[in-house]
Short mmCIF file of C-alpha atoms in Angstrom, two decimals:
data_model
loop_
_atom_site.label_atom_id
_atom_site.label_comp_id
_atom_site.label_asym_id
_atom_site.label_seq_id
_atom_site.Cartn_x
_atom_site.Cartn_y
_atom_site.Cartn_z
CA MET E 289 -15.12 0.60 -21.72
CA ARG E 290 -13.05 0.12 -24.86
CA ARG E 291 -11.77 -3.44 -24.70
CA ALA E 292 -8.87 -4.96 -26.63
CA HIS E 293 -8.72 -8.74 -27.02
CA THR E 294 -5.83 -10.95 -28.02
CA VAL E 295 -5.56 -12.86 -31.28
CA GLU E 296 -6.35 -16.13 -29.49
CA GLN E 297 -9.49 -14.66 -27.90
CA VAL E 298 -10.68 -13.20 -31.19
CA ARG E 299 -10.05 -16.42 -33.11
CA ALA E 300 -12.03 -18.43 -30.54
CA ALA E 301 -14.96 -16.00 -30.67
CA GLU E 302 -14.90 -15.96 -34.48
CA ALA E 303 -14.89 -19.76 -34.63
CA GLU E 304 -17.87 -19.97 -32.29
CA LEU E 305 -19.76 -17.40 -34.35
CA MET E 306 -18.92 -18.93 -37.73
CA ALA E 307 -20.21 -22.29 -36.54
CA ARG E 308 -23.66 -20.71 -36.17
CA LEU E 309 -23.72 -18.64 -39.37
CA PRO E 310 -23.87 -19.47 -43.08
CA GLU E 311 -20.43 -19.75 -44.66
CA GLY E 312 -18.91 -16.42 -45.63
CA THR E 313 -21.28 -14.31 -43.48
CA LEU E 314 -18.55 -13.00 -41.21
CA MET E 315 -16.35 -11.89 -44.10
CA GLN E 316 -19.31 -10.21 -45.79
CA ARG E 317 -20.07 -8.28 -42.59
CA ALA E 318 -16.46 -7.19 -42.31
CA ALA E 319 -16.26 -6.24 -46.02
CA HIS E 320 -19.40 -4.11 -45.90
CA GLY E 321 -18.07 -2.30 -42.83
CA LEU E 322 -14.69 -1.79 -44.48
CA ALA E 323 -16.22 -0.52 -47.73
CA GLY E 324 -18.41 1.93 -45.82
CA ALA E 325 -15.43 3.24 -43.85
CA VAL E 326 -13.35 3.73 -47.02
CA ALA E 327 -16.28 5.49 -48.71
CA ASP E 328 -16.66 7.81 -45.72
CA TRP E 329 -12.92 8.45 -45.79
CA LEU E 330 -13.02 9.38 -49.49
CA GLY E 331 -16.15 11.49 -49.12
CA SER E 332 -17.33 10.43 -52.56
CA THR E 333 -16.43 7.14 -54.23
CA TYR E 334 -17.36 7.94 -57.83
CA GLY E 335 -14.24 8.16 -59.97
CA ARG E 336 -11.90 7.74 -57.01
CA ARG E 337 -8.90 5.48 -57.46
CA VAL E 338 -8.39 2.67 -54.91
CA VAL E 339 -5.41 0.31 -54.76
CA LEU E 340 -5.84 -2.97 -52.89
CA LEU E 341 -2.74 -4.60 -51.40
CA VAL E 342 -3.96 -8.13 -50.78
CA GLY E 343 -2.42 -11.03 -48.88
CA SER E 344 -3.51 -14.65 -48.73
CA GLY E 345 -5.37 -14.48 -45.41
CA ASP E 346 -8.79 -13.33 -44.29
CA ASN E 347 -7.70 -9.70 -44.42
CA GLY E 348 -7.02 -10.10 -48.12
CA GLY E 349 -10.51 -11.53 -48.58
CA ASP E 350 -12.03 -8.63 -46.66
CA ALA E 351 -10.15 -6.18 -48.88
CA LEU E 352 -11.23 -7.93 -52.10
CA TYR E 353 -14.90 -8.02 -51.14
CA ALA E 354 -14.73 -4.39 -50.05
CA GLY E 355 -13.07 -3.46 -53.34
CA ALA E 356 -15.95 -5.05 -55.24
CA LEU E 357 -18.46 -3.09 -53.16
CA LEU E 358 -16.57 0.15 -53.79
CA ALA E 359 -16.50 -0.57 -57.52
CA ARG E 360 -20.30 -0.78 -57.47
CA ARG E 361 -20.29 2.72 -56.01
CA GLY E 362 -18.22 4.04 -58.92
CA ALA E 363 -14.68 3.71 -57.57
CA GLY E 364 -11.91 2.54 -59.85
CA GLY E 365 -9.72 -0.16 -58.36
CA ARG E 366 -6.53 -2.09 -58.90
CA ILE E 367 -5.13 -5.06 -57.02
CA GLY E 368 -1.45 -4.60 -56.24
CA GLU E 369 1.21 -3.80 -58.87
CA PRO E 370 1.60 -0.07 -58.14
CA ARG E 371 4.36 0.11 -60.79
CA ARG E 372 1.67 -0.13 -63.48
CA LEU E 373 -0.38 2.77 -62.17
CA ARG E 374 -0.70 5.68 -64.56
CA GLU E 375 -2.26 8.00 -62.00
CA ARG E 376 -1.66 8.40 -58.33
CA PRO E 377 -4.39 6.62 -56.31
CA ASP E 378 -6.60 8.33 -53.75
CA VAL E 379 -6.28 5.60 -51.12
CA VAL E 380 -4.46 2.33 -50.47
CA VAL E 381 -6.30 -0.50 -48.70
CA ASP E 382 -3.81 -2.56 -46.69
CA GLY E 383 -4.98 -6.18 -46.60
CA VAL E 384 -1.53 -7.74 -46.68
CA VAL E 385 -1.20 -9.40 -43.26
CA GLY E 386 -4.00 -10.26 -40.84
CA ILE E 387 -4.01 -10.67 -37.06
CA GLY E 388 -2.61 -14.17 -37.40
CA GLY E 389 0.47 -13.08 -39.31
CA ARG E 390 3.97 -12.63 -37.95
CA PRO E 391 5.30 -9.11 -37.39
CA GLY E 392 7.09 -7.56 -40.32
CA LEU E 393 6.53 -7.30 -44.06
CA LYS E 394 7.94 -9.27 -46.95
CA ASP E 395 10.11 -7.41 -49.44
CA ALA E 396 7.40 -7.33 -52.13
CA ALA E 397 4.92 -5.65 -49.79
CA SER E 398 7.53 -3.19 -48.55
CA SER E 399 8.47 -2.29 -52.12
CA SER E 400 4.84 -1.71 -53.10
CA LEU E 401 4.25 0.53 -50.10
CA ALA E 402 7.41 2.48 -50.87
CA LEU E 403 6.09 3.23 -54.36
CA LEU E 404 2.85 4.50 -52.81
CA GLU E 405 4.48 6.68 -50.18
CA GLY E 406 2.34 9.70 -49.37
CA VAL E 407 -0.95 8.07 -50.39
CA PRO E 408 -3.43 7.70 -47.50
CA VAL E 409 -3.61 4.14 -46.18
CA VAL E 410 -6.64 2.35 -44.72
CA ALA E 411 -5.55 -0.77 -42.84
CA VAL E 412 -7.79 -3.83 -42.62
CA ASP E 413 -8.11 -4.86 -38.94
CA THR E 414 -4.52 -3.92 -38.08
CA PRO E 415 -1.65 -2.28 -39.97
CA SER E 416 0.29 -5.10 -41.61
CA GLY E 417 3.51 -5.95 -39.84
CA VAL E 418 2.74 -4.77 -36.29
CA ASP E 419 2.69 -7.21 -33.38
CA VAL E 420 -1.01 -7.43 -32.60
CA ASP E 421 -0.91 -8.66 -29.00
CA SER E 422 2.09 -6.76 -27.68
CA GLY E 423 1.82 -3.42 -29.47
CA GLU E 424 5.43 -3.76 -30.59
CA THR E 425 6.83 -2.90 -34.01
CA PRO E 426 10.10 -4.83 -34.27
CA GLU E 427 10.03 -5.13 -38.06
CA PRO E 428 9.00 -2.96 -41.05
CA HIS E 429 5.28 -2.28 -40.93
CA VAL E 430 2.47 -0.26 -42.46
CA ARG E 431 1.66 3.18 -41.06
CA ALA E 432 -2.06 3.73 -41.59
CA ASP E 433 -4.14 6.88 -41.59
CA LEU E 434 -7.22 4.84 -40.67
CA THR E 435 -7.55 1.33 -39.30
CA VAL E 436 -10.90 -0.45 -39.66
CA THR E 437 -11.11 -3.28 -37.15
CA PHE E 438 -13.78 -5.91 -36.63
CA GLY E 439 -15.67 -7.20 -33.59
CA THR E 440 -13.37 -5.78 -30.93
CA HIS E 441 -10.22 -3.72 -30.59
CA LYS E 442 -6.85 -5.42 -30.37
CA PRO E 443 -3.99 -4.40 -28.04
CA CYS E 444 -2.02 -2.88 -30.92
CA HIS E 445 -4.79 -0.30 -31.40
CA LEU E 446 -4.16 1.08 -27.91
CA VAL E 447 -0.56 0.27 -26.97
CA ASP E 448 2.37 2.22 -28.37
CA PRO E 449 4.40 2.10 -30.50
CA ALA E 450 1.97 0.08 -32.68
CA ALA E 451 -0.95 2.37 -31.81
CA GLN E 452 0.90 5.22 -33.49
CA ALA E 453 0.89 3.20 -36.71
CA CYS E 454 -2.90 2.73 -36.63
CA GLY E 455 -4.01 6.31 -37.17
CA ALA E 456 -7.69 6.72 -36.35
CA VAL E 457 -9.37 3.44 -35.42
CA GLN E 458 -12.92 2.58 -36.45
CA LEU E 459 -14.66 -0.48 -34.97
CA VAL E 460 -17.13 -2.47 -37.09
CA ASP E 461 -19.61 -4.68 -35.22
CA ILE E 462 -19.69 -8.17 -36.71
CA GLY E 463 -21.52 -9.87 -33.83
CA LEU E 464 -18.67 -11.25 -31.74
CA ASP E 465 -20.44 -10.32 -28.50
CA GLY E 466 -23.30 -12.75 -29.18
CA ALA E 467 -23.72 -16.26 -27.71
CA GLU E 468 -20.48 -17.19 -25.92
CA GLY E 469 -19.20 -13.73 -26.71
CA LEU E 470 -15.81 -12.35 -25.79
CA PRO E 471 -14.04 -13.02 -22.48
CA ASP E 472 -12.55 -10.36 -20.24
CA ALA E 473 -10.02 -8.31 -22.16
CA PRO E 474 -6.41 -8.11 -20.95
CA VAL E 475 -6.14 -4.53 -22.26
CA GLU E 476 -8.81 -1.86 -22.00
CA SER E 477 -9.30 1.89 -22.06
CA LEU E 478 -11.63 3.94 -19.87
CA GLN E 479 -14.32 6.03 -21.54
CA PRO E 480 -16.12 9.04 -20.00
CA ALA E 481 -18.99 6.93 -18.62
CA ASP E 482 -16.49 4.60 -16.92
CA VAL E 483 -14.71 7.51 -15.26
CA ALA E 484 -18.03 8.97 -14.12
CA ARG E 485 -19.01 5.61 -12.65
CA LEU E 486 -15.73 5.21 -10.76
CA LEU E 487 -15.37 8.75 -9.42
CA GLN E 488 -16.41 9.11 -5.80
CA VAL E 489 -19.16 11.74 -5.65
CA PRO E 490 -19.69 13.35 -2.21
CA GLY E 491 -22.97 12.52 -0.50
CA PRO E 492 -25.04 14.92 1.62
CA ASP E 493 -23.39 13.73 4.84
CA ASP E 494 -19.79 13.84 3.58
CA HIS E 495 -17.25 16.37 4.84
CA LYS E 496 -13.58 17.10 4.27
CA TYR E 497 -12.37 14.09 6.24
CA THR E 498 -14.79 11.49 4.85
CA ARG E 499 -14.03 12.64 1.30
CA GLY E 500 -10.40 11.62 1.76
CA VAL E 501 -7.22 13.36 2.88
CA VAL E 502 -4.16 13.17 0.64
CA GLY E 503 -0.66 13.95 1.87
CA VAL E 504 2.17 15.23 -0.32
CA ARG E 505 5.86 14.67 0.45
CA ALA E 506 7.57 16.29 -2.55
CA GLY E 507 9.84 19.15 -3.52
CA SER E 508 13.07 20.41 -2.00
CA ALA E 509 15.11 23.58 -1.78
CA THR E 510 16.68 22.56 -5.10
CA TYR E 511 13.39 21.69 -6.80
CA PRO E 512 10.63 23.64 -5.04
CA GLY E 513 8.49 23.78 -8.17
CA ALA E 514 8.02 20.00 -8.18
CA GLY E 515 6.48 20.18 -4.73
CA LEU E 516 4.18 23.03 -5.72
CA LEU E 517 3.00 21.18 -8.82
CA SER E 518 2.39 17.96 -6.90
CA VAL E 519 0.30 19.91 -4.41
CA ALA E 520 -1.55 21.63 -7.25
CA GLY E 521 -2.47 18.23 -8.70
CA ALA E 522 -3.58 16.94 -5.33
CA SER E 523 -5.65 20.12 -4.79
CA CYS E 524 -7.78 19.47 -7.86
CA GLY E 525 -10.90 19.21 -5.69
CA LEU E 526 -11.39 15.45 -5.79
CA ALA E 527 -10.19 14.84 -2.22
CA GLY E 528 -11.53 16.68 0.82
CA MET E 529 -8.18 17.90 2.16
CA VAL E 530 -4.52 18.14 1.19
CA ARG E 531 -1.61 18.06 3.66
CA TYR E 532 1.95 19.05 2.80
CA VAL E 533 4.96 17.67 4.67
CA GLY E 534 8.44 18.58 3.53
CA ASP E 535 11.07 21.27 3.11
CA SER E 536 10.15 24.35 5.16
CA ALA E 537 10.90 26.77 2.31
CA VAL E 538 8.63 24.79 0.01
CA ALA E 539 5.98 24.64 2.73
CA ASP E 540 5.98 28.45 2.94
CA ARG E 541 5.42 28.71 -0.82
CA VAL E 542 2.70 26.08 -0.67
CA ARG E 543 0.83 28.11 1.96
CA GLU E 544 1.14 31.23 -0.18
CA GLN E 545 -0.18 29.62 -3.34
CA HIS E 546 -2.56 27.08 -1.80
CA PRO E 547 -3.96 28.48 1.46
CA GLU E 548 -6.38 25.54 1.72
CA VAL E 549 -3.45 23.10 2.21
CA VAL E 550 -2.56 22.21 5.80
CA GLY E 551 0.35 20.52 7.55
CA ALA E 552 1.10 17.11 9.00
CA GLY E 553 -1.65 14.79 10.17
CA ARG E 554 -3.55 11.65 9.30
CA VAL E 555 -4.03 10.88 5.60
CA GLN E 556 -5.68 8.21 3.47
CA ALA E 557 -3.00 8.33 0.77
CA TRP E 558 0.46 9.75 0.15
CA VAL E 559 2.17 11.20 -2.92
CA VAL E 560 5.96 11.00 -2.63
CA GLY E 561 9.02 11.81 -4.68
CA SER E 562 8.72 14.62 -7.21
CA GLY E 563 11.74 16.89 -6.80
CA GLY E 564 12.52 15.25 -3.46
CA GLY E 565 16.25 15.04 -4.12
CA ASP E 566 18.40 13.46 -1.43
CA ALA E 567 15.54 13.37 1.07
CA ALA E 568 13.27 11.30 -1.18
CA GLY E 569 14.29 7.99 0.38
CA ASP E 570 13.51 9.15 3.91
CA GLU E 571 10.22 10.67 2.78
CA LEU E 572 9.26 7.41 1.08
CA ALA E 573 10.09 5.38 4.19
CA ALA E 574 8.01 7.73 6.34
CA ALA E 575 5.06 7.51 3.98
CA LEU E 576 5.16 3.73 3.75
CA ALA E 577 5.36 3.47 7.55
CA ASP E 578 1.85 4.97 7.66
CA GLY E 579 0.49 1.86 5.96
CA VAL E 580 -1.74 3.76 3.52
CA PRO E 581 -1.79 3.64 -0.29
CA THR E 582 1.05 5.64 -1.82
CA VAL E 583 1.91 7.11 -5.21
CA VAL E 584 5.67 6.70 -5.72
CA ASP E 585 7.10 9.10 -8.27
CA ALA E 586 10.38 10.50 -9.62
CA ASP E 587 13.20 10.60 -7.03
CA ALA E 588 11.39 8.21 -4.69
CA LEU E 589 11.52 5.49 -7.35
CA LYS E 590 15.32 5.40 -6.99
CA HIS E 591 14.94 4.37 -3.34
CA LEU E 592 12.04 1.96 -3.75
CA GLU E 593 13.94 -1.32 -3.60
CA ALA E 594 16.08 -0.20 -0.65
CA VAL E 595 13.07 0.98 1.35
CA LEU E 596 11.00 -2.11 0.58
CA ASP E 597 13.99 -4.36 1.36
CA GLY E 598 12.60 -7.37 -0.47
CA GLU E 599 9.00 -6.91 0.58
CA THR E 600 6.12 -6.00 -1.73
CA ARG E 601 3.20 -3.64 -1.17
CA ASP E 602 0.05 -4.08 -3.25
CA ASP E 603 -1.22 -0.62 -2.26
CA LEU E 604 1.45 1.29 -4.20
CA VAL E 605 1.21 3.07 -7.54
CA LEU E 606 4.57 3.54 -9.27
CA THR E 607 4.60 6.30 -11.90
CA PRO E 608 7.82 6.06 -13.93
CA HIS E 609 8.47 7.42 -17.38
CA ALA E 610 10.42 5.17 -19.76
CA GLY E 611 13.81 6.27 -18.46
CA GLU E 612 12.88 5.71 -14.83
CA LEU E 613 11.37 2.30 -15.57
CA ALA E 614 14.50 1.35 -17.48
CA ALA E 615 16.58 2.21 -14.40
CA LEU E 616 14.28 0.18 -12.14
CA LEU E 617 14.52 -2.88 -14.39
CA GLY E 618 18.17 -2.52 -15.40
CA VAL E 619 17.53 -2.19 -19.13
CA GLU E 620 18.04 0.50 -21.75
CA ARG E 621 15.42 3.20 -22.20
CA SER E 622 15.10 2.27 -25.86
CA GLU E 623 14.07 -1.26 -24.83
CA VAL E 624 11.25 0.09 -22.65
CA GLU E 625 10.05 2.40 -25.40
CA ALA E 626 10.04 -0.44 -27.94
CA ARG E 627 8.26 -2.92 -25.63
CA GLN E 628 6.12 -0.76 -23.40
CA LEU E 629 3.42 -3.25 -22.43
CA HIS E 630 5.96 -5.98 -21.75
CA HIS E 631 8.08 -3.87 -19.43
CA ALA E 632 5.11 -2.38 -17.59
CA GLN E 633 3.87 -5.91 -16.93
CA VAL E 634 7.31 -7.09 -15.82
CA ALA E 635 7.60 -4.21 -13.34
CA ALA E 636 4.08 -4.68 -11.97
CA GLU E 637 4.72 -8.37 -11.35
CA ARG E 638 8.15 -7.78 -9.89
CA PHE E 639 7.05 -5.12 -7.40
CA GLY E 640 3.62 -6.61 -6.79
CA CYS E 641 1.80 -3.34 -7.33
CA VAL E 642 0.26 -1.08 -9.94
CA VAL E 643 2.69 0.51 -12.41
CA ALA E 644 1.68 3.54 -14.47
CA LEU E 645 4.20 3.82 -17.30
CA LYS E 646 3.85 7.42 -18.45
CA GLY E 647 3.88 8.19 -22.14
CA ARG E 648 1.74 9.25 -25.08
CA HIS E 649 -0.59 6.43 -24.10
CA THR E 650 0.07 5.83 -20.39
CA LEU E 651 -0.18 2.16 -19.39
CA VAL E 652 -1.66 1.39 -15.97
CA THR E 653 -0.82 -2.23 -15.24
CA ARG E 654 -1.70 -4.61 -12.41
CA PRO E 655 0.54 -7.44 -11.14
CA ASP E 656 -1.65 -9.95 -13.00
CA GLY E 657 -0.88 -8.15 -16.27
CA ARG E 658 -4.26 -6.53 -16.90
CA THR E 659 -3.71 -3.07 -18.31
CA ARG E 660 -5.66 0.11 -18.85
CA VAL E 661 -4.43 2.47 -21.53
CA THR E 662 -4.96 6.21 -21.21
CA THR E 663 -5.93 7.61 -24.59
CA THR E 664 -6.83 11.12 -23.42
CA GLY E 665 -4.24 13.86 -23.70
CA THR E 666 -2.47 16.10 -26.17
CA PRO E 667 1.13 16.28 -27.42
CA TRP E 668 1.31 19.64 -25.61
CA LEU E 669 1.22 17.65 -22.35
CA GLY E 670 4.84 16.66 -22.96
CA THR E 671 6.08 19.52 -20.79
CA ALA E 672 8.16 19.86 -17.62
CA GLY E 673 6.19 19.27 -14.45
CA ALA E 674 3.23 17.50 -16.05
CA GLY E 675 4.20 14.28 -14.28
CA ASP E 676 4.32 16.07 -10.92
CA VAL E 677 0.73 17.20 -11.42
CA LEU E 678 -0.28 13.69 -12.51
CA GLY E 679 1.08 12.16 -9.30
CA GLY E 680 -0.92 14.64 -7.24
CA VAL E 681 -4.13 13.93 -9.15
CA MET E 682 -3.66 10.17 -8.75
CA GLY E 683 -3.03 10.63 -5.03
CA ALA E 684 -6.22 12.65 -4.65
CA VAL E 685 -8.28 9.94 -6.35
CA LEU E 686 -6.52 7.26 -4.30
CA ALA E 687 -7.44 9.08 -1.08
CA THR E 688 -11.15 8.95 -1.96
CA GLY E 689 -11.14 5.18 -1.55
CA LEU E 690 -10.64 3.75 -5.02
CA ASP E 691 -8.27 0.80 -5.28
CA PRO E 692 -4.85 1.57 -6.78
CA TRP E 693 -5.69 0.33 -10.30
CA ASP E 694 -8.90 2.30 -10.54
CA ALA E 695 -7.35 5.37 -8.91
CA ALA E 696 -4.32 5.40 -11.20
CA SER E 697 -6.32 4.85 -14.38
CA VAL E 698 -8.99 7.42 -13.45
CA GLY E 699 -6.33 9.94 -12.39
CA SER E 700 -4.41 9.44 -15.62
CA TRP E 701 -7.59 9.81 -17.70
CA LEU E 702 -8.58 13.04 -15.93
CA HIS E 703 -5.07 14.44 -16.27
CA GLY E 704 -5.05 13.85 -20.02
CA ALA E 705 -8.59 15.17 -20.47
CA ALA E 706 -7.77 18.29 -18.45
CA ALA E 707 -4.69 18.98 -20.58
CA THR E 708 -6.72 18.65 -23.78
CA LEU E 709 -9.37 20.99 -22.42
CA VAL E 710 -6.93 23.63 -21.23
CA ALA E 711 -4.68 23.46 -24.28
CA ASP E 712 -7.56 23.84 -26.74
CA GLY E 713 -5.14 23.00 -29.55
CA GLY E 714 -2.30 25.20 -28.32
CA PRO E 715 0.62 25.12 -25.87
CA ILE E 716 0.22 24.73 -22.12
CA VAL E 717 2.38 24.58 -19.01
CA ALA E 718 1.97 22.04 -16.23
CA GLY E 719 0.50 24.50 -13.77
CA GLN E 720 -2.54 24.96 -15.99
CA VAL E 721 -3.43 21.28 -16.01
CA ALA E 722 -4.42 20.93 -12.36
CA GLY E 723 -7.09 23.61 -12.68
CA GLY E 724 -8.43 21.86 -15.75
CA VAL E 725 -9.16 18.63 -13.84
CA ALA E 726 -12.19 20.09 -12.09
CA GLU E 727 -13.35 21.75 -15.29
CA GLY E 728 -13.07 18.50 -17.23
CA GLY E 729 -14.85 16.56 -14.50
CA ARG E 730 -17.90 18.77 -14.88
CA GLY E 731 -18.24 17.57 -18.46
CA LEU E 732 -18.53 13.88 -17.49
CA PRO E 733 -21.87 12.04 -17.59
CA VAL E 734 -23.69 12.45 -14.29
CA VAL E 735 -23.52 9.28 -12.18
CA SER E 736 -24.67 9.44 -8.57
CA THR E 737 -22.12 7.34 -6.71
CA PRO E 738 -21.68 8.51 -3.10
CA ALA E 739 -18.17 8.37 -1.72
CA ARG E 740 -17.37 4.90 -0.37
CA ARG E 741 -15.65 4.22 2.92
#
């Protein structure tokens, strides 16, 4: 698991560790890690030109110590004052503002960065100016090519829009996990071993019913493709059976393209809403009446409050994109995009269920605020119908018996990994992603975890 801790948690862990170590040890550890990362970035340090932008905090100290270490390896360095540079530097080390600083940059720092535009930037711990705990970027900030962080990740490394300013992120171990260590992280990201551990693997006595049956209520005469794509996602092979209930014309096409899909009957989870049109509200009410976990997507989200009628259901997974979440919360889309973690947490608390805010880094948030960030995927996944497939995949995982948070985060991870695998660096369409889920799953570490009931 990749865990991201808040500033308060990191400060407490650092204080505990520093009390047990000789003075300056922690900074020396950080500086050696930073210098090594910069050297790796440059390839060769001899004769390379490094500019250090240094603030008054610990990040500035890390940058200064690292600069001294790089100088010993033959690098030429300068602290600040880019106006006096005769030659363009090879890299800028951003040590202006640490994790304790306020978002934004002072004019002097902004001016210096403007003069160095186009030069690769290595940020110390976090890009200066981003909001570390929220992942927001309300003020001018550094955009790094590489961020070297210490001890643990921070939310801004995972949560957009700040994560986009971090570039690649490299973690340096400085010993924060020792002694008291770090507490549970409020933000985390699944890794392949975590997904393998959570996935329900069929046992020798399992069959199509014990492996989980997922039902799909999606698509309409106006949007038949949405129904087909939702079914394709649900038919990724993770659940034992898929049922389709909906428009008869869509049902005929489902049978043609997915002969393994059957009709109405008992299910362990529902997927409702994609392309449902005017019937989405009725389909949502019918699904919720079954009393089983349900993925609520697209058109069904518009009817959620009316169908719930003031009640909450902790077995739901809502899957809005920024525009749909904005409509649910009565705010502008731009507000959701600027404060993604905040609005995902607000929605999860308000509806009392898991919310998966779809985006470059999808946020899967519980009502208590804990969040998993999906870091798999490719920009090519930003294509029509990809969300329909995602809902189906999540529903399939949900039907196997995982709780909504695990099911949504595992489904989102698999969806992104499948897209990356299928795309192979080039364009894809949504229909290709569902087939890639099974292919991607075969590349996970082998963990024998029989399906749970």
